[in-house]
GROMACS .gro file of C-alpha atoms in nm:
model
  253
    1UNK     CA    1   0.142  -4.301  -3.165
    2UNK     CA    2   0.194  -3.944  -3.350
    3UNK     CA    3   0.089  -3.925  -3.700
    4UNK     CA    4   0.354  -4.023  -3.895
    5UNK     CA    5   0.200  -3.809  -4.267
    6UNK     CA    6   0.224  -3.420  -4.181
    7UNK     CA    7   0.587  -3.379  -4.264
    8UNK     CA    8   0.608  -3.644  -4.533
    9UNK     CA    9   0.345  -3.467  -4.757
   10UNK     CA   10   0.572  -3.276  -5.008
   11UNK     CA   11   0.278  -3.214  -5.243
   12UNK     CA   12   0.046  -2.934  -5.234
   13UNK     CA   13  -0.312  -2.950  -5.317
   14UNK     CA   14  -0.258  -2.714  -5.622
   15UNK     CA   15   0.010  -2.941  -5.819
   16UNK     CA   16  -0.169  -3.261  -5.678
   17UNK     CA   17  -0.484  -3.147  -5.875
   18UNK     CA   18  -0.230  -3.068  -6.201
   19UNK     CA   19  -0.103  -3.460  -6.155
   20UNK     CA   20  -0.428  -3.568  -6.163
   21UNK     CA   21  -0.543  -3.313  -6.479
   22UNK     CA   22  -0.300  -3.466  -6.704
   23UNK     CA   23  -0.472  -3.808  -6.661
   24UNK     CA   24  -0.824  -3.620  -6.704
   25UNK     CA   25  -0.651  -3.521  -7.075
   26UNK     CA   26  -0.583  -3.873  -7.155
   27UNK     CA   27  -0.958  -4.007  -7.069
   28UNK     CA   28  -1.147  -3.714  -7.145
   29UNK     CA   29  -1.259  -3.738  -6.793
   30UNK     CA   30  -1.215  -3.558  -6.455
   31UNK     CA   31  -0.969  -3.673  -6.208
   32UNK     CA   32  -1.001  -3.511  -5.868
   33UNK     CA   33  -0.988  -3.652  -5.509
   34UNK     CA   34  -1.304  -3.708  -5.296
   35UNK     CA   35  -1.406  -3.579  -5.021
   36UNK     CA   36  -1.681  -3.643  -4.746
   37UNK     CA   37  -1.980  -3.526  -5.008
   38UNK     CA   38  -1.903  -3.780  -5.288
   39UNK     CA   39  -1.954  -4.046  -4.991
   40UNK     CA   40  -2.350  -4.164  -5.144
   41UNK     CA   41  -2.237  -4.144  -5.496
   42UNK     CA   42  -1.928  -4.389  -5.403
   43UNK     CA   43  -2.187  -4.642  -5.217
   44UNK     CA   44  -2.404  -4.589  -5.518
   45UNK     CA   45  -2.088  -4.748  -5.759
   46UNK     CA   46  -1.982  -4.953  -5.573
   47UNK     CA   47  -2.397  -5.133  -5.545
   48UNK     CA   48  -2.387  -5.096  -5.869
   49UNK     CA   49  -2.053  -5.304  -5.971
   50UNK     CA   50  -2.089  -5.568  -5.647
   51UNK     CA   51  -2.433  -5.672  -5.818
   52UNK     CA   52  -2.270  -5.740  -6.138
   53UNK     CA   53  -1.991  -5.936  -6.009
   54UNK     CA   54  -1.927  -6.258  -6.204
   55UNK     CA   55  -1.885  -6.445  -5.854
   56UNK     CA   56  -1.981  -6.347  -5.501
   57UNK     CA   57  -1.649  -6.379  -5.356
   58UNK     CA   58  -1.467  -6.125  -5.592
   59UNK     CA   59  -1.583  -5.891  -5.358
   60UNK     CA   60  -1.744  -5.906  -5.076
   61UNK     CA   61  -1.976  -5.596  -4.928
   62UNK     CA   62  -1.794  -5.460  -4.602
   63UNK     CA   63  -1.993  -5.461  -4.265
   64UNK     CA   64  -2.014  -5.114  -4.254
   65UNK     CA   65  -2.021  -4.970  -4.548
   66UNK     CA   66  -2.048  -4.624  -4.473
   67UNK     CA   67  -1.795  -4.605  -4.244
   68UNK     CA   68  -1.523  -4.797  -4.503
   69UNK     CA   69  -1.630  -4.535  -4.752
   70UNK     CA   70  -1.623  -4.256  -4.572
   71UNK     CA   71  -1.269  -4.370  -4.403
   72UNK     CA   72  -1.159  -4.367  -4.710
   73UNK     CA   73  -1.268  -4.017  -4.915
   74UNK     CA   74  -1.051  -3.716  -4.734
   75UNK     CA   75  -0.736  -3.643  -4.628
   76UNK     CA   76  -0.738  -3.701  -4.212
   77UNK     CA   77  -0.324  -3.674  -4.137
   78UNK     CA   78  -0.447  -3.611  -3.809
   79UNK     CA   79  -0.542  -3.967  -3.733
   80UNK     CA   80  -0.306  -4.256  -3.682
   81UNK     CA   81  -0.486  -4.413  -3.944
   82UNK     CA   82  -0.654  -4.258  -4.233
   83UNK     CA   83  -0.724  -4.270  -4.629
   84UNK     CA   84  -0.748  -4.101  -4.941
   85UNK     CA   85  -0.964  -4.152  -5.257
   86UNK     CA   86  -0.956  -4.040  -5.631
   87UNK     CA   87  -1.247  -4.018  -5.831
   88UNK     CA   88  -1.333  -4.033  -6.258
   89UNK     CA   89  -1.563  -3.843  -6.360
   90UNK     CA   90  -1.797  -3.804  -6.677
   91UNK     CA   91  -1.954  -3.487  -6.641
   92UNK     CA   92  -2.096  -3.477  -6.276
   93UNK     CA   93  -2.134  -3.832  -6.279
   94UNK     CA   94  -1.875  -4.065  -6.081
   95UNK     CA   95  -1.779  -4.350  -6.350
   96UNK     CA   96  -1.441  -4.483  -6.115
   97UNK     CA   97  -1.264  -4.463  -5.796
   98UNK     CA   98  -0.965  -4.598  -5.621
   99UNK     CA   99  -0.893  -4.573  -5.255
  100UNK     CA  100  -0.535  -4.558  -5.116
  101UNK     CA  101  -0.558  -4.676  -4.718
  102UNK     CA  102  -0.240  -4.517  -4.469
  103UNK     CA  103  -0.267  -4.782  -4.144
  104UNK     CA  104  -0.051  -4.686  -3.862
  105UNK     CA  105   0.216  -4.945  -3.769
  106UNK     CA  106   0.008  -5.066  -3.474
  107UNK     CA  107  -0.305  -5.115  -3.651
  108UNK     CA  108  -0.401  -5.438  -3.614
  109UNK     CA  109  -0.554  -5.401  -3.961
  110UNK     CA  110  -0.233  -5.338  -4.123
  111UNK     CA  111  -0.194  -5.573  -4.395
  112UNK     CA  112   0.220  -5.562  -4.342
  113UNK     CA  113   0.148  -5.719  -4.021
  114UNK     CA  114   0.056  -6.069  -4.237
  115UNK     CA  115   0.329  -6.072  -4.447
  116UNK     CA  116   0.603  -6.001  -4.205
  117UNK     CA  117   0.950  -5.807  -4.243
  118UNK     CA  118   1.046  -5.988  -4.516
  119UNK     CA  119   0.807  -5.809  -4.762
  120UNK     CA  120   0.747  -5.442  -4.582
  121UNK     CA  121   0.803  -5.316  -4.183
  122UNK     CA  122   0.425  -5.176  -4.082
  123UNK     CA  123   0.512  -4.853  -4.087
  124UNK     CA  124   0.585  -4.837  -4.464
  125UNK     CA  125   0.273  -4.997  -4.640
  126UNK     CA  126  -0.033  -4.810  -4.792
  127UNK     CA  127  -0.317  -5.033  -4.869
  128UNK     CA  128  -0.440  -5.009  -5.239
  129UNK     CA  129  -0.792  -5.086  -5.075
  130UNK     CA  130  -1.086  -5.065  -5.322
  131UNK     CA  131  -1.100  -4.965  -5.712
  132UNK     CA  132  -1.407  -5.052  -5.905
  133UNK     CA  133  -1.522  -4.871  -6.245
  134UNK     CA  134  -1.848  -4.900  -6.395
  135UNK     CA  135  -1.862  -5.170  -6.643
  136UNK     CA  136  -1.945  -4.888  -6.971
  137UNK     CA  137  -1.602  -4.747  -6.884
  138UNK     CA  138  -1.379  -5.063  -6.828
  139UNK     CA  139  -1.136  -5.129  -7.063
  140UNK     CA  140  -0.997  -4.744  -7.100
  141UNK     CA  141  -0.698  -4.850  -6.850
  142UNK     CA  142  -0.860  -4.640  -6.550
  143UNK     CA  143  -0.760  -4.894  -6.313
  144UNK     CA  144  -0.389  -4.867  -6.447
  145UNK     CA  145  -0.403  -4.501  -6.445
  146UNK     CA  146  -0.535  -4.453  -6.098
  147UNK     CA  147  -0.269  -4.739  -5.949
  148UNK     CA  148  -0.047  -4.503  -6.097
  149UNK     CA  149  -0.174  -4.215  -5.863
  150UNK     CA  150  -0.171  -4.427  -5.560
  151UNK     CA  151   0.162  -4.515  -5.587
  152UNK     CA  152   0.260  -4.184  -5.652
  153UNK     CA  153   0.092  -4.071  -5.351
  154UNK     CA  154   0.182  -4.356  -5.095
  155UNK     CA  155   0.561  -4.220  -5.216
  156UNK     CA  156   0.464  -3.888  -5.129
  157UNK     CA  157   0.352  -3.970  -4.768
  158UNK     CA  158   0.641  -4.200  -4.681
  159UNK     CA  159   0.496  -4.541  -4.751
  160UNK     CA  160   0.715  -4.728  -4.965
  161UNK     CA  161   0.537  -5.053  -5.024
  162UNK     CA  162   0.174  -5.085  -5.158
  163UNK     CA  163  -0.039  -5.403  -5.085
  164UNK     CA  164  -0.360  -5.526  -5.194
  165UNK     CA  165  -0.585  -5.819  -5.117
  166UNK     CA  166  -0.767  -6.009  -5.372
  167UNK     CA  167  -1.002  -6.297  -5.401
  168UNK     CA  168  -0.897  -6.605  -5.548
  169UNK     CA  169  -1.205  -6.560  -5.800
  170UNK     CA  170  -1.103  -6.177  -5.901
  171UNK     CA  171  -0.925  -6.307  -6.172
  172UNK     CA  172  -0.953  -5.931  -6.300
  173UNK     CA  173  -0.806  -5.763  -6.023
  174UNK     CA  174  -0.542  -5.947  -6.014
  175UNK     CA  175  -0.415  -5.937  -6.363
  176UNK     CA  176  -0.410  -5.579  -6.383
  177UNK     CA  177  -0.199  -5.572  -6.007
  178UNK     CA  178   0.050  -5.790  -6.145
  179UNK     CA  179   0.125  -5.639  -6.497
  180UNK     CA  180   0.215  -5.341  -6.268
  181UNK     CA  181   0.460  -5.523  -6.076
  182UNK     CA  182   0.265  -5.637  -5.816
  183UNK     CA  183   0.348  -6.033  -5.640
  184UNK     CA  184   0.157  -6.243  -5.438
  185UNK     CA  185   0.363  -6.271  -5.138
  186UNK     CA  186   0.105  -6.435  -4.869
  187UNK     CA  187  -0.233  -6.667  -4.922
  188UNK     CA  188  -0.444  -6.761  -4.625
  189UNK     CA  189  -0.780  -6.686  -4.429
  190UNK     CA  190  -0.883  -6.318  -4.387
  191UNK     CA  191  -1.225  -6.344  -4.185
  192UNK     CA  192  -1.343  -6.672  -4.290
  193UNK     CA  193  -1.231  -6.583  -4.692
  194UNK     CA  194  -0.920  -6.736  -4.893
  195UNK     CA  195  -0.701  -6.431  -4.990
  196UNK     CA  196  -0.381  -6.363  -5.149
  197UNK     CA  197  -0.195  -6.054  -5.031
  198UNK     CA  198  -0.031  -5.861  -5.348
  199UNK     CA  199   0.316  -5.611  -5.287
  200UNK     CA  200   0.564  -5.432  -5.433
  201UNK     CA  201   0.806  -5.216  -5.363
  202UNK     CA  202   0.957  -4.983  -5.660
  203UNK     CA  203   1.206  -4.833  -5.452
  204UNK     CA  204   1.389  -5.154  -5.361
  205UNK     CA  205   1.266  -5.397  -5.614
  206UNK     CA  206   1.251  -5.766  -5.540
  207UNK     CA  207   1.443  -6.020  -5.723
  208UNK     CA  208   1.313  -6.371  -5.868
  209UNK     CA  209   1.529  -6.681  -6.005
  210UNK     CA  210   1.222  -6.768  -6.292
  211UNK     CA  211   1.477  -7.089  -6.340
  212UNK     CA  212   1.215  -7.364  -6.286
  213UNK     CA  213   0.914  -7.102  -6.261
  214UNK     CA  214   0.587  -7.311  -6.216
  215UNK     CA  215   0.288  -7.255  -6.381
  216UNK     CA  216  -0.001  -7.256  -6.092
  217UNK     CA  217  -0.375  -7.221  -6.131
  218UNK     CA  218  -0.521  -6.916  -5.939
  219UNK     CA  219  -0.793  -7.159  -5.778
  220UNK     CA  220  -0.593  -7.368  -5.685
  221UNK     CA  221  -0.508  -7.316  -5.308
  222UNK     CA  222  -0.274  -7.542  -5.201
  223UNK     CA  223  -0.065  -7.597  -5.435
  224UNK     CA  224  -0.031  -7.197  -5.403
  225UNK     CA  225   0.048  -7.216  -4.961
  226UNK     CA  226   0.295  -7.493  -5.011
  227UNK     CA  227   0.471  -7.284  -5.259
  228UNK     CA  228   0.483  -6.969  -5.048
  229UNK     CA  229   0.570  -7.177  -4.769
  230UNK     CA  230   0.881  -7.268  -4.941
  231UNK     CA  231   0.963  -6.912  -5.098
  232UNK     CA  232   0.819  -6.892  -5.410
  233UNK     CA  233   0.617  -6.583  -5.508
  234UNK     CA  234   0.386  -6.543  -5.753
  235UNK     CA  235   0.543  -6.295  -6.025
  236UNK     CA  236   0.285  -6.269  -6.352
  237UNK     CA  237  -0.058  -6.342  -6.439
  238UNK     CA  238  -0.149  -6.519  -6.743
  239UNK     CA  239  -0.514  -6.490  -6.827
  240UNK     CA  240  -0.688  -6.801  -7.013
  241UNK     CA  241  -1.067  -6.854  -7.131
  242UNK     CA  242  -1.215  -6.938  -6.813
  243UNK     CA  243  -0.981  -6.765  -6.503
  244UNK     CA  244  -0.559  -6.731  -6.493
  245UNK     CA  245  -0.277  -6.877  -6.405
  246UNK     CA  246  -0.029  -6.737  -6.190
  247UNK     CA  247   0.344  -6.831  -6.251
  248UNK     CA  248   0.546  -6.880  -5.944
  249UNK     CA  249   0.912  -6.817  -5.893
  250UNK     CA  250   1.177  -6.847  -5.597
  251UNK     CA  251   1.253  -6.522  -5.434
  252UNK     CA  252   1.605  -6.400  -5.376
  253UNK     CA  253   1.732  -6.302  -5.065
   0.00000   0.00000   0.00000
């Protein structure tokens, strides 16, 4: 299949850098994208937050590391299927990141592919793959800030849908997708782990009748798979002392 980014990249590298300066301003850090060099400091952050998780299935490590990261930190239009990641900075020192995944419509590994027409057609989603921030710079709304980028970007290249997949346990994660708009549209398996697959789509948003909206645990699995079985989404997070709620909603056609 021919690359379907070249001609739907209407942003040059100078006033992509300019985008990402005016978030620099707001955290008195440095935004920039990575490329192949920033590949060991990424594994190095991303050691560092995985062994501080609160439980071992908010993330789990990939098999190949280096290959995911390195998939992931330049520009390669040239491939079917190819990635692109932004960086935070504190002086030289990489304090965030966020990865923005571009599958091909017949990669099998195409999250669209699980969640079916009704939520995106393959050839428009960008996976919002990985974002992790070291725990000294959480709560300065990087992860907000560089969803913002992403989305901007997947725009840019023609993808008009963003998904994400999140543990059950990344209570975290989750809440932060979801204030931005974000709704769990699919829960199942994904290699042996219970997932819930995350969308939205600003330029055709979805619609919800919240008439009856239920009030579901996050653990709790079934109750979430009979509900998106019978087309209910899950629309907002609530967070509460020991994990979140999600509240759940009909969809509109």
């Amino acid at each position: 299949m021919a690359p379907q980014s070249p001609a739907l990249v209407p942003v040059s590298a100078r006033s992509l850098q300019r985008y990402l300066d005016q978030y620099s301003l707001l955290q008195q850090l440095r935004f920039r994208m990575l490329e192949l060099s920033d590949a060991q400091a990424v594994i190095e952050l991303r050691a560092q937050v995985l062994a501080q998780l609160a439980h071992p299935d908010q993330y789990v490590v990939e098999p190949d590391e280096e290959q995911f990261v390195a998939t992931h930190l330049h520009l390669q239009p040239q491939l079917d299927s190819w990635g692109a990641s932004i960086g935070v900075f504190d002086g030289c020192r990489l304090v965030a990141y966020a990865m923005l995944g571009i599958p091909s419509s017949s990669d099998p590994e195409n999250l669209a592919h699980r969640v079916g027409a009704l939520v995106t057609l393959p050839g428009a989603a960008a996976h919002l793959a990985s974002c992790m921030v070291l725990p000294n710079y959480q709560g300065r709304h990087l992860q907000r800030n560089l969803l913002h980028i992403r989305s901007a970007l997947a725009k840019a290249w023609g993808r008009d849908c963003c998904l994400a997949m999140v543990s059950l346990h990344n209570h975290s994660s989750r809440h932060n997708l979801m204030r931005e708009g974000l709704c769990v549209s699919w829960i199942g398996e994904i290699d042996g782990l219970r997932r819930q697959l995350l969308a939205c789509n600003p330029i055709q948003p979805w619609a919800f009748d919240m008439r009856g909206a239920q009030k579901i645990c996050s653990l709790d699995w079934q109750s979430q798979q009979s509900l998106l079985e019978d087309g209910w989404w899950g629309v907002s997070s609530e967070r509460e002392p020991h994990g979140s709620s999600i509240w759940f909603a009909r969809k509109l056609s």
